Coordinates of C-alpha atoms in Angstrom, one line a residue:
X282 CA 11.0 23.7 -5.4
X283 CA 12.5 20.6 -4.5
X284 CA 15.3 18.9 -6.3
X285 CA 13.5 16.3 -8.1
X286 CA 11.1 18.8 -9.4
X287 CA 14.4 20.6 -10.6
X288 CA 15.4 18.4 -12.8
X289 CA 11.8 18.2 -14.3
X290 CA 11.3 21.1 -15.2
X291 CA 15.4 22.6 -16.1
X292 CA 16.6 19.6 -17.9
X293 CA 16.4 19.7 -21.4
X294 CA 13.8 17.7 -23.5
X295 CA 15.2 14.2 -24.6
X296 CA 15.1 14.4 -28.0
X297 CA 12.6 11.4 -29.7
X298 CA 13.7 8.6 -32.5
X299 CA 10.7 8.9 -34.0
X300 CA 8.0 11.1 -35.4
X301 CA 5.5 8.3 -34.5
X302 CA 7.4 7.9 -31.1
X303 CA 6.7 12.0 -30.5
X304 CA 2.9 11.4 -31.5
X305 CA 2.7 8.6 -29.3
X306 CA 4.1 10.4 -26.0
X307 CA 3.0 13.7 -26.9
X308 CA -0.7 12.6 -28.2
X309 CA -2.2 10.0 -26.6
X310 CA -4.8 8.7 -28.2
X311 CA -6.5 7.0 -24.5
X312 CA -8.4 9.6 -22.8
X313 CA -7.0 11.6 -19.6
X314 CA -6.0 14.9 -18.2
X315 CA -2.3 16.5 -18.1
X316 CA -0.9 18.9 -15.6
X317 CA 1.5 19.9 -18.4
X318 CA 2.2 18.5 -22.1
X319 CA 4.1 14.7 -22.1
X320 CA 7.5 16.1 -23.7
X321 CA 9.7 14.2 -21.2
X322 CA 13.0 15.4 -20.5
X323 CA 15.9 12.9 -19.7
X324 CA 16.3 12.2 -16.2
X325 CA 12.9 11.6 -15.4
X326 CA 11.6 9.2 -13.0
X327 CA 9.1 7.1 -11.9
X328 CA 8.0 5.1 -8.8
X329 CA 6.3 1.9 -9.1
X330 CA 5.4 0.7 -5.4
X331 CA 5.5 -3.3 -5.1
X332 CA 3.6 -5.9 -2.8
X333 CA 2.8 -9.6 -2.3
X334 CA 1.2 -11.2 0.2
X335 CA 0.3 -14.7 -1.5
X336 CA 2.8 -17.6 -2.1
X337 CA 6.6 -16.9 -2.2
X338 CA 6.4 -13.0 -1.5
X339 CA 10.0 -12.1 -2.1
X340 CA 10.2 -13.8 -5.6
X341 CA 6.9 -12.4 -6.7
X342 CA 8.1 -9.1 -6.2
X343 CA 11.5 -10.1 -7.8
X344 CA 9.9 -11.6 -10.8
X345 CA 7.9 -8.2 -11.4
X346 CA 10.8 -5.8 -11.6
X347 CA 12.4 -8.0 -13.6
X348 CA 9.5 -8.3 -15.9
X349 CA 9.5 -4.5 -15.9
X350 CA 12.9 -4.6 -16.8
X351 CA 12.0 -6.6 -19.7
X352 CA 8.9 -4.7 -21.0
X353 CA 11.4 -1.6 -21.4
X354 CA 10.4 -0.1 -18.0
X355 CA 14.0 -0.2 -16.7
X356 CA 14.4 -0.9 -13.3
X357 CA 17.3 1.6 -12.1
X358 CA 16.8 1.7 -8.0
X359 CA 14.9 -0.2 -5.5
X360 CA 14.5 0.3 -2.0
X361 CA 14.7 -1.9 0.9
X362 CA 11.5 -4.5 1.3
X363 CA 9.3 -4.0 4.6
X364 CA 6.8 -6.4 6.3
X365 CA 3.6 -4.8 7.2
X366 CA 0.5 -6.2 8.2
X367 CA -2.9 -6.1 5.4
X368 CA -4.2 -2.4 6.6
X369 CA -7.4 -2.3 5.0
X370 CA -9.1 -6.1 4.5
X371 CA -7.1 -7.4 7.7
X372 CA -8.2 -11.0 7.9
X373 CA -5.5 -11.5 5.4
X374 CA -1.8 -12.7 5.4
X375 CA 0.9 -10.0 5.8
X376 CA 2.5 -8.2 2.8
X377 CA 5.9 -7.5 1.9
X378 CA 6.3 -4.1 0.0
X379 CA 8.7 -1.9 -1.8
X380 CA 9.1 0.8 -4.5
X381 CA 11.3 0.5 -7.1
X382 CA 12.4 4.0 -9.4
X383 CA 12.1 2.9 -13.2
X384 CA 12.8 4.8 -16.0
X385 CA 9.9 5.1 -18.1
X386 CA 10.3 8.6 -20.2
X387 CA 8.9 7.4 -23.2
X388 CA 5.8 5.9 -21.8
X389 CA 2.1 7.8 -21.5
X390 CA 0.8 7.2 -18.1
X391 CA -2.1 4.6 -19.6
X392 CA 0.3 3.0 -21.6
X393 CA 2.9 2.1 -18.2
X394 CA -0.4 1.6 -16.7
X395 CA -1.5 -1.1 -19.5
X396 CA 1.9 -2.6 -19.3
X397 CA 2.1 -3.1 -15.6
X398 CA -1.6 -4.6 -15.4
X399 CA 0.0 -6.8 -18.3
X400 CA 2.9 -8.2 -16.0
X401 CA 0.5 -8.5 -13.2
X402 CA -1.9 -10.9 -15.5
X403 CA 1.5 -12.4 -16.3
X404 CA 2.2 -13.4 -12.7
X405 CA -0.9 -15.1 -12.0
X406 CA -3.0 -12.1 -10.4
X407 CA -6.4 -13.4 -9.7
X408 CA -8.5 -10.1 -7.6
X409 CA -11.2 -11.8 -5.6
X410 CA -11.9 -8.9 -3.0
X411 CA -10.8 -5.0 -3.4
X412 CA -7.9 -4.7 -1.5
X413 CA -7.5 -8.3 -0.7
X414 CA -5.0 -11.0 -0.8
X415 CA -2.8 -10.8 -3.8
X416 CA 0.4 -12.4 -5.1
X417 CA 1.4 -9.2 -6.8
X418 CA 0.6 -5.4 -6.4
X419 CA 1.9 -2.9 -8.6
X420 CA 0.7 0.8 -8.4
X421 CA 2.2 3.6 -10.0
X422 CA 3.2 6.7 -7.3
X423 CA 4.5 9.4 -9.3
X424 CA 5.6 9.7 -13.4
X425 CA 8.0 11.7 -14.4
X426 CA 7.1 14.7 -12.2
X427 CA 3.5 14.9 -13.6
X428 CA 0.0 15.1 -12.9
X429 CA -2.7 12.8 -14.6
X430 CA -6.4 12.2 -13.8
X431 CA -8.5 9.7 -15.6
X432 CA -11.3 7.3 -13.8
X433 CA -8.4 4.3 -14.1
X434 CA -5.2 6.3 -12.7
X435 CA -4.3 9.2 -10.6
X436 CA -1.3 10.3 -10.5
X437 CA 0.4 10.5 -8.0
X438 CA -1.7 7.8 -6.7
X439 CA -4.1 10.0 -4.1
X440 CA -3.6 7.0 -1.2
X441 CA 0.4 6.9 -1.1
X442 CA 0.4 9.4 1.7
X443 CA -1.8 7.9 4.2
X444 CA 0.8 4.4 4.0
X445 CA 3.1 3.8 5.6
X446 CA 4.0 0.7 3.5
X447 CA 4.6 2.9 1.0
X448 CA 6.5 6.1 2.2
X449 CA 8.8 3.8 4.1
X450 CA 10.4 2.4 0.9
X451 CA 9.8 5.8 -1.3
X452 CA 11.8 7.4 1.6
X453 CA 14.8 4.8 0.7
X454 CA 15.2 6.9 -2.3
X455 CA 13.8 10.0 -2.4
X456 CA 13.2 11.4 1.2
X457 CA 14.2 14.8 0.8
X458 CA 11.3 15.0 -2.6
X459 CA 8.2 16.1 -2.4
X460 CA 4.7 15.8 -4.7
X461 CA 4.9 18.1 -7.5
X462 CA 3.8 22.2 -7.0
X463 CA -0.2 21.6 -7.4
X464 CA -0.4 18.9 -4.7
X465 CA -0.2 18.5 -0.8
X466 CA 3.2 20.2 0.2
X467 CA 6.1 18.7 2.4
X468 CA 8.7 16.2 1.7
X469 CA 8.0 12.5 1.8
X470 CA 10.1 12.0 5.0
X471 CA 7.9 14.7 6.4
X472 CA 4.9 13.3 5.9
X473 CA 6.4 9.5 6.9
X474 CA 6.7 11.3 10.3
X475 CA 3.9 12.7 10.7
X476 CA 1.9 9.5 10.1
X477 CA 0.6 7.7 14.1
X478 CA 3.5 5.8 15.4
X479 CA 3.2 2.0 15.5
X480 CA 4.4 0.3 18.5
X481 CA 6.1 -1.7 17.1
X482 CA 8.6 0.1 14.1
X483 CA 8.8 -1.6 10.6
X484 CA 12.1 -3.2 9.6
X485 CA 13.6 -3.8 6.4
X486 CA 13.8 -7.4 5.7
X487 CA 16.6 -8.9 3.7
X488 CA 16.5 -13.0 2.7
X489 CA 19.2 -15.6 2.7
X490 CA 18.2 -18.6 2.4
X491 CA 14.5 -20.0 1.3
X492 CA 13.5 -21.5 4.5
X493 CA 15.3 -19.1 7.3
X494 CA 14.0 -16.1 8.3
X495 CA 15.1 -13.0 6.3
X496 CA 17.1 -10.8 8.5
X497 CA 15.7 -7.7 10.0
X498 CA 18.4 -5.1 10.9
X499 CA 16.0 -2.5 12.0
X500 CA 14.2 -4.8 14.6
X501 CA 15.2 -4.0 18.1
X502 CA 15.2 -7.6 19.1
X503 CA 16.4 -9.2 16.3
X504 CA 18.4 -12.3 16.9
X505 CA 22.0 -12.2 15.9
X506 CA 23.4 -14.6 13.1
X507 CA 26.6 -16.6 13.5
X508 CA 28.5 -16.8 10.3
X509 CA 30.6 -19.8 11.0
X510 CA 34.1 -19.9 9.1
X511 CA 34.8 -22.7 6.8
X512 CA 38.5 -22.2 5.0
X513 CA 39.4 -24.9 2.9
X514 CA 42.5 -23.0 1.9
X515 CA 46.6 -24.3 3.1
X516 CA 47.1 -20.7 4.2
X517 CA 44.6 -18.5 5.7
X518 CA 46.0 -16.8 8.5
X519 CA 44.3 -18.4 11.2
X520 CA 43.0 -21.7 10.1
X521 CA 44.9 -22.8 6.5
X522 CA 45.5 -26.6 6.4
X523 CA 43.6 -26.8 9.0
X524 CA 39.9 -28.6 7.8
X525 CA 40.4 -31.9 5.6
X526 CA 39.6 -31.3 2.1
X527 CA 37.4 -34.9 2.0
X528 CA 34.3 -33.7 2.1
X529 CA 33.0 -37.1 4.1
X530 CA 35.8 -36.2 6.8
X531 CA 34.2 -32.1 6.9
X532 CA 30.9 -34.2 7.8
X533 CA 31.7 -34.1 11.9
X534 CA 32.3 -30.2 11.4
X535 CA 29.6 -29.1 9.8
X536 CA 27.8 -31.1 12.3
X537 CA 29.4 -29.3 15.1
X538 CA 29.2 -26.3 13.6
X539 CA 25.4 -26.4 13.5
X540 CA 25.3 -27.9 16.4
X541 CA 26.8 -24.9 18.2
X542 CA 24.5 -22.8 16.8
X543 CA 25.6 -20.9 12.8
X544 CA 23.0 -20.6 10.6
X545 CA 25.7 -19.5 8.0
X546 CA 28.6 -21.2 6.6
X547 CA 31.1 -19.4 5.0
X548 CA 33.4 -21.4 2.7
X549 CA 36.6 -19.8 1.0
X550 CA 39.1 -21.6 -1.0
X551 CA 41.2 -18.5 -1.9
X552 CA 43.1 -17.0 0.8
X553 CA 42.6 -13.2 1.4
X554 CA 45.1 -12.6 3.9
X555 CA 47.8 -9.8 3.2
X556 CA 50.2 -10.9 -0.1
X557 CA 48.5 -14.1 -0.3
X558 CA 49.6 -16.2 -3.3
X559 CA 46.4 -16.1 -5.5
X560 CA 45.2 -19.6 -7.2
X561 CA 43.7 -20.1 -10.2
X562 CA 39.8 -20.1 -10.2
X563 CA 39.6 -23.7 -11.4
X564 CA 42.1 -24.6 -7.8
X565 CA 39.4 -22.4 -6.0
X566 CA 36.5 -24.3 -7.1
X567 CA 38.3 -27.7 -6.6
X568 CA 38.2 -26.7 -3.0
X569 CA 34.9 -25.7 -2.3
X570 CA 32.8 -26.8 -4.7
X571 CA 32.8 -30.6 -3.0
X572 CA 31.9 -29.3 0.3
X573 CA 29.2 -27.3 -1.1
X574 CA 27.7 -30.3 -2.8
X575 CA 27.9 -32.4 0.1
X576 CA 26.0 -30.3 2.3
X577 CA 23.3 -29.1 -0.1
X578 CA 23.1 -33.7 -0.6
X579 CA 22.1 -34.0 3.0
X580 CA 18.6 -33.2 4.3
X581 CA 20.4 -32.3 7.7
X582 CA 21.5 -29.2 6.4
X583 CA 18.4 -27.8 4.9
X584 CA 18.2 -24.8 7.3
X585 CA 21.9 -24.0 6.6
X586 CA 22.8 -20.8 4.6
X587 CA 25.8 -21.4 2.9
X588 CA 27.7 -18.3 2.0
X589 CA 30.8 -18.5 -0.6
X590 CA 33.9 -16.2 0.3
X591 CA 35.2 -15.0 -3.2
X592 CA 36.0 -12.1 -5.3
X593 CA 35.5 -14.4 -8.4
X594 CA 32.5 -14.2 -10.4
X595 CA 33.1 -17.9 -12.1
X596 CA 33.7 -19.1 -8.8
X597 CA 30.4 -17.6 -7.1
X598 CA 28.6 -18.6 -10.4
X599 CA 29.3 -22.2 -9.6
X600 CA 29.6 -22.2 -5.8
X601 CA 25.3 -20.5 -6.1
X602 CA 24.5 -23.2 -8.8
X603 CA 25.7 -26.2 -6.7
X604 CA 23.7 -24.6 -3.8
X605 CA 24.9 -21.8 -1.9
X606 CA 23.1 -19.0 -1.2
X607 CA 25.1 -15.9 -0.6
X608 CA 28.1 -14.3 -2.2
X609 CA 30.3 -13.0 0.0
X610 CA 33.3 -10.5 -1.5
X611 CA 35.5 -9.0 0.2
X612 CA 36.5 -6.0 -2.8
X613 CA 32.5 -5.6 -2.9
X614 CA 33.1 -6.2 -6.7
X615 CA 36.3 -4.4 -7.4
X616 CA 38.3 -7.0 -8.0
X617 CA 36.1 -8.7 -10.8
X618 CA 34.3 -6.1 -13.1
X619 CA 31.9 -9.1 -14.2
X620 CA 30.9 -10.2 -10.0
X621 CA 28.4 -7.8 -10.0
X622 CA 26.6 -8.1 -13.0
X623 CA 26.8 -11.7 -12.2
X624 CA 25.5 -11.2 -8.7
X625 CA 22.7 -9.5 -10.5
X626 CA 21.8 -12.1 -12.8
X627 CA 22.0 -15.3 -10.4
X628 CA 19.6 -13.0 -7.8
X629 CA 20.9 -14.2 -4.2
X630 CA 22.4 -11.9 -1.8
X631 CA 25.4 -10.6 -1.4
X632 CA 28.0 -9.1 1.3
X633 CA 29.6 -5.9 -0.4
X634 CA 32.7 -5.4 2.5
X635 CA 34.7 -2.3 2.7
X636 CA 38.2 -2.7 1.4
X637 CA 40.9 -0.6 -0.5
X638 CA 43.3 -1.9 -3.6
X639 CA 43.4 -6.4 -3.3
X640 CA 44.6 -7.9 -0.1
X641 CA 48.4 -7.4 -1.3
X642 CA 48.2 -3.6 -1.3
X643 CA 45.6 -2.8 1.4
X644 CA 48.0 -2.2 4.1
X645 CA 49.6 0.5 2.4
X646 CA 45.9 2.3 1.4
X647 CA 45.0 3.0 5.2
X648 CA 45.3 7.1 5.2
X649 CA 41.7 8.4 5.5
X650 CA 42.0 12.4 6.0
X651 CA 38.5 12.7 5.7
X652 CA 37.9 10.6 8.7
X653 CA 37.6 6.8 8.9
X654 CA 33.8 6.5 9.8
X655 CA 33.0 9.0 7.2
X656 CA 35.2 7.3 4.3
X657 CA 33.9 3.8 5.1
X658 CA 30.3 4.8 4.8
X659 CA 31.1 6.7 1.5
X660 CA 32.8 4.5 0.1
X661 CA 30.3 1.3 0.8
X662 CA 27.7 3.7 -0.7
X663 CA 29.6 3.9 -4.0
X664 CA 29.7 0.3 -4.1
X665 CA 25.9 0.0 -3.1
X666 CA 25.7 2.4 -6.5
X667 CA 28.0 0.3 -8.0
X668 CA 25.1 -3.1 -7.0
X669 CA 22.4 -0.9 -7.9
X670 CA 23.2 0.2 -11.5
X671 CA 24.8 -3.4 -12.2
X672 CA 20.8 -4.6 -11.1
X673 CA 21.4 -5.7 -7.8
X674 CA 18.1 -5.2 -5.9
X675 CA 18.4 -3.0 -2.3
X676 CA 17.1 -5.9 -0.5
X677 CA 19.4 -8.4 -1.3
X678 CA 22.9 -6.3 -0.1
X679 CA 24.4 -6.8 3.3
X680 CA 27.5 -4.8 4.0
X681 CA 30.7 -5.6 6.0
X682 CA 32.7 -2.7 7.7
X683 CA 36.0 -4.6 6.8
X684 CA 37.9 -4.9 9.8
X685 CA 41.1 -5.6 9.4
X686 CA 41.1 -4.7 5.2
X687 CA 43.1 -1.2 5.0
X688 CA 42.5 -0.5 8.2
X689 CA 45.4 -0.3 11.2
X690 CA 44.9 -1.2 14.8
X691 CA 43.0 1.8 15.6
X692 CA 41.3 2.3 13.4
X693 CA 39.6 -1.6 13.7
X694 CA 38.6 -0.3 17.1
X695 CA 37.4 2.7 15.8
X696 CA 35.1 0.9 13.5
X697 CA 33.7 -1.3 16.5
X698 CA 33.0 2.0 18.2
X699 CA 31.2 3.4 15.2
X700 CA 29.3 0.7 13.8
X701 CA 26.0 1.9 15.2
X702 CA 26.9 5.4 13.2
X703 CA 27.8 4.2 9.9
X704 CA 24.2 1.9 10.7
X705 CA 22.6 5.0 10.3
X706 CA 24.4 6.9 8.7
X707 CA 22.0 8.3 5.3
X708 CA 21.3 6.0 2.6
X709 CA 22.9 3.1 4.6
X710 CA 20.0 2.4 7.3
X711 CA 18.2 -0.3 6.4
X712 CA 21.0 -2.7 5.6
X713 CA 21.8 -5.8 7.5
X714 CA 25.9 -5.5 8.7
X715 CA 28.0 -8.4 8.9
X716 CA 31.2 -7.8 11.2
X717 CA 34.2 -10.2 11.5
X718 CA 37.2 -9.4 13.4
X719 CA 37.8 -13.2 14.4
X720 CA 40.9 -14.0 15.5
X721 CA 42.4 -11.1 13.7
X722 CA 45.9 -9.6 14.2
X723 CA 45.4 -6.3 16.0
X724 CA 43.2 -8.8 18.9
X725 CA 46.6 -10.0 19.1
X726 CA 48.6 -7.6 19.2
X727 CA 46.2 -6.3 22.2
X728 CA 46.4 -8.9 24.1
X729 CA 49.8 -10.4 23.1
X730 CA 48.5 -13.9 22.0
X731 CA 50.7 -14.3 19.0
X732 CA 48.6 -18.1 17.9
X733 CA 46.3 -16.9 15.9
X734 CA 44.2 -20.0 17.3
X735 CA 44.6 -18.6 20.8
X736 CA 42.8 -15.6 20.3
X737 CA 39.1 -16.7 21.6
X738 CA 38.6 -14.4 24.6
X739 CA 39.8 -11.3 22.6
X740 CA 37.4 -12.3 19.7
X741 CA 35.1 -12.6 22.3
X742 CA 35.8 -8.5 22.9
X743 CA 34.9 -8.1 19.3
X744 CA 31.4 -9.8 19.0
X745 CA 29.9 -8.4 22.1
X746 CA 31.2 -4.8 20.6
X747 CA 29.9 -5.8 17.4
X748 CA 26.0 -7.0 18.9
X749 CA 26.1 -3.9 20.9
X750 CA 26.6 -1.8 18.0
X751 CA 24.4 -3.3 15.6
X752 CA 25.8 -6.1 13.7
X753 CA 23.0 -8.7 12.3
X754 CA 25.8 -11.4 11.7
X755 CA 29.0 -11.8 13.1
X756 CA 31.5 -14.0 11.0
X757 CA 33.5 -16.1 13.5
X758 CA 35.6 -19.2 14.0
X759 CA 34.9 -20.3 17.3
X760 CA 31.3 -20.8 16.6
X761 CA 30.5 -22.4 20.0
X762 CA 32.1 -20.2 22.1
X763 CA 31.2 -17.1 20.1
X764 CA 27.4 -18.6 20.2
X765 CA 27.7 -18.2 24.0
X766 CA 29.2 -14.6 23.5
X767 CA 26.0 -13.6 21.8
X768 CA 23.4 -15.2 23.8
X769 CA 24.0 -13.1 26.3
X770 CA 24.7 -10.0 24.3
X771 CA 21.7 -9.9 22.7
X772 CA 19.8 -10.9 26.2
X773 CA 21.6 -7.2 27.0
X774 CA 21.2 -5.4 23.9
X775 CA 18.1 -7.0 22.0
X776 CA 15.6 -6.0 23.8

C-alpha cells in the first residue's frame, strides 16, 4: 500500500454540513458503479490532467484552473507544463499539458465531471474530430483514491498510463503513488519509465514574456538567457548612481543592452546589498516605474522581458501593470507576507531566490550544519510550498541559488559546483535556475580586484560555471562581454 492510498483509507471521514450534503455525496442520484461507498475522508485528492493546443495554450490552461478554483474545485498543486506533440490525430498543432491536484472531497465523480465539461463549454471548446485540435482538455485521472465505471467516466481514466503527456506532469507530484489496490500495480514513475524512450526527452516549459519562447530547463540544448542588470538605485554595490534616472537619457542603454544580446531586463530601485538603507515603496517606484513605461512605449522593445527586482508586493503590483513581466525577489516572499499572494493573483512569473533573514542580517545567518547544497534545495522547496499554497502555478516559478545572500566565499563556489545537483535534486527538476554572481565580492576577493566595475573576467569564471552546470539565465552586468562568455559555453555544453 502506497502512501497516498494510506491516507485514503486511515484518515478519518470529514464530517458533512449537511444532511442534504451527505445524501448528495453518499447517494448519487446519476447512475455509476463504486469500488467503495463516497464517504470521503479529509485529505483526499484528485488529479485533473490539462491540455491546449489551439490559440494561446498557456492561458487556456491558466484560465481553467482558475475556473476550477472558482467552481469550488480548489486548485492546491500543479505540476510543471510539457510540450508534446498530438499522439493520436497527428496532423495537428502541438499540445501543452499538465495536471493539476484539486481538492474536490465533496464532489460525486459525475458531478466534478459535469462541472469540468461546464468550464470547458465556458472556454470556448468546440470538438470537431475525437481526439483532435482543442483549446482546452480536461480529463479527470484519479478521485479521491476511488474506482468509478459508467459509459461517460472511468476512473482512473483507463488511457493515463500509456501517456506520456500525462505521467510526466502526474510524476511532478505524486511519483512515488500508485493506482489504487484493484488496478495495474507499480508506481507512476515506474510506469513513466517503462514507457519507449523518445529521442528527443520532454522538457518542462516555463513562459516569460508573450512573444519569447518559454524557457526549457530540461532541453539539452537550450539556449541560455542573459538577464541584463538595470539598477536605478544611488547605492547598489557595483553600479549605484551609475544609470541616469531620465528615462530618455536610459534610451542608448537599453539599446545597447539588446543590442548585446539580453532578452531580460532586470530593473531595481531598492538596493539589496548588505545594511542597505531601505526607501520607502513610493521612492522605489519613482525610480523604476518611468523606465518601465518607456520601454513597454517603444515598439523596439517588444521582444524584451522586463523583470522587476523587489521584495515589495505594491512595488511588483505596479511595476507588472505598467508592463513588466517577471517578479524577481530576492527573500522569495519572506520579506512581504502579501508578494505572494499578489504574485498569485497578477499570474506572471516569478524568481523565488534563496536567501536567509533581509539583506542586513544575512551575513550573520551563513552556518548550514546540514550541508549547504542540502539546505539550499530545502529550503527553496519550502518557499516553492510557500508559491504553491499562496496559488502560484508550478510553471510559472524560476529559482535563484542566491549567491552571495548568506552565503561566504566558499560556500558561493560551492554553489557553482553544485548547481547541476540541486537541478535535480527531487521536487526541484523541472525548474528553470537563474544564477547571478556578477561582479560580486568573493570574485574579488579571488582575484584581488577591489573595483567592483573591474571584475569582468572573474564574472566571466562565474557564467561559464553557471552554463556548465545548468543555469537557464544568468543575471549579469556586462551584458556584452558576458553574451560572448555564453556563446561559447553553450557551443561546449548545449549540445
Amino acid at each position: 500500500m502506497t502512501s497516498f492510498q494510506r491516507s485514503i483509507t486511515t484518515i478519518p471521514a470529514q464530517p458533512f454540513t449537511s444532511i442534504q450534503e451527505r445524501q448528495e455525496c453518499e447517494s448519487p442520484s446519476i447512475s455509476g458503479t463504486f469500488s467503495e461507498p463516497l464517504r470521503l475522508p479529509t485529505g483526499a485528492r484528485t488529479y485533473i490532467a490539462l491540455g491546449s493546443n489551439v490559440g494561446d495554450r498557456i492561458k487556456n490552461l491558466e484560465s481553467a484552473c482558475r475556473q476550477l478554483s472558482q467552481e469550488g474545485i480548489r486548485v492546491l498543486r500543479t505540476s510543471a507544463l510539457y510540450e508534446t506533440e498530438p499522439m493520436y490525430v497527428e496532423n495537428q498543432n502541438a499540445f501543452i499539458n499538465g495536471v493539476c491536484e484539486v481538492s474536490a472531497v465533496n464532489h460525486a465523480p459525475l458531478q466534478l465531471l459535469q462541472k469540468v465539461k461546464a468550464i470547458e463549454n465556458s472556454l470556448g471548446r468546440q470538438k470537431t474530430i475525437d481526439k483532435g485540435p482543442r483549446n482546452i482538455d480536461l480529463d479527470i485521472l484519479l478521485h479521491n483514491g476511488s474506482t468509478f465505471e459508467d459509459r461517460s467516466l472511468s476512473i482512473p481514466h483507463k488511457a493515463m498510463l500509456e501517456r506520456e503527456f500525462v505521467l510526466r506532469p502526474l510524476c511532478d507530484l505524486i511519483p512515488n503513488e500508485s493506482l489504487p489496490p484493484s488496478q495495474k500495480r507499480g508506481t507512476f514513475q515506474e510506469h513513466l519509465a517503462a514507457l519507449p524512450k523518445r529521442s528527443t526527452p520532454l522538457s518542462s516549459t516555463t513562459p516569460f514574456h508573450p512573444t519569447l519562447p518559454p524557457l526549457t530547463p530540461q532541453s539539452q540544448t537550450r539556449p541560455t538567457h542573459l538577464m541584463a542588470i538595470l539598477n536605478l538605485t544611488p547605492d547598489s554595490f557595483s553600479d549605484g548612481g551609475v544609470h541616469p534616472s531620465s528615462p530618455s537619457s536610459l534610451l542608448p542603454i537599453i539599446r545597447s543592452i539588446v543590442t548585446s544580446g539580453a532578452t531580460i531586463l532586470d530593473i531595481g530601485g531598492q538596493s539589496t546589498r548588505p545594511h542597505a538603507p531601505q526607501v520607502s515603496p513610493t521612492e522605489e517606484l519613482g525610480r523604476i516605474l518611468p523606465a518601465i513605461q518607456m520601454i513597454r512605449s517603444m515598439q523596439e522593445f517588444a521582444n524584451l522581458a522586463i523583470s522587476v527586482d523587489t521584495y515589495r508586493a505594491s512595488v511588483a503590483a505596479a511595476a507588472i501593470a505598467a508592463g513588466a513581466d517577471i517578479i524577481n525577489d530576492v527573500s522569495a516572499g519572506t520579506m512581504d507576507p502579501a508578494m505572494l499572494p499578489t504574485a498569485a493573483k497578477l499570474g506572471c512569473t516569478v524568481v523565488l531566490m534563496h536567501m536567509r533573514g533581509t539583506p542586513g542580517t544575512m551575513n550573520s545567518l551563513t552556518t548550514y550544519p546540514n550541508g549547504l547544497i542540502t539546505t539550499v534545495a530545502s529550503e527553496l522547496l519550502t518557499r516553492v510550498r510557500a508559491a504553491e499554497e499562496a496559488g502560484i502555478f508550478r510553471w510559472r516559478i524560476m529559482l535563484d541559488p542566491g549567491i552571495g545572500f548568506a552565503k561566504k566565499e566558499a560556500q558561493n563556489l560551492e554553489v557553482l559546483r553544485g548547481l547541476g545537483e540541486l537541478r535535480q535534486w527531487e521536487g526541484l527538476q523541472a525548474f528553470p535556475w537563474v544564477v547571478g554572481a556578477s561582479r560580486k565580492a568573493f570574485i574579488g576577493r579571488i582575484t584581488g580586484v577591489k573595483e567592483a566595475g573591474q571584475r569582468g573576467w572573474g564574472t566571466a569564471g562565474t557564467v561559464a560555471a553557471a552554463v556548465q552546470g545548468g543555469a537557464d539565465v544568468v543575471r549579469v552586468h556586462d551584458v556584452a562581454e558576458m553574451s560572448q562568455v555564453v556563446k561559447i559555453s553553450d557551443a561546449i555544453w548545449r549540445v
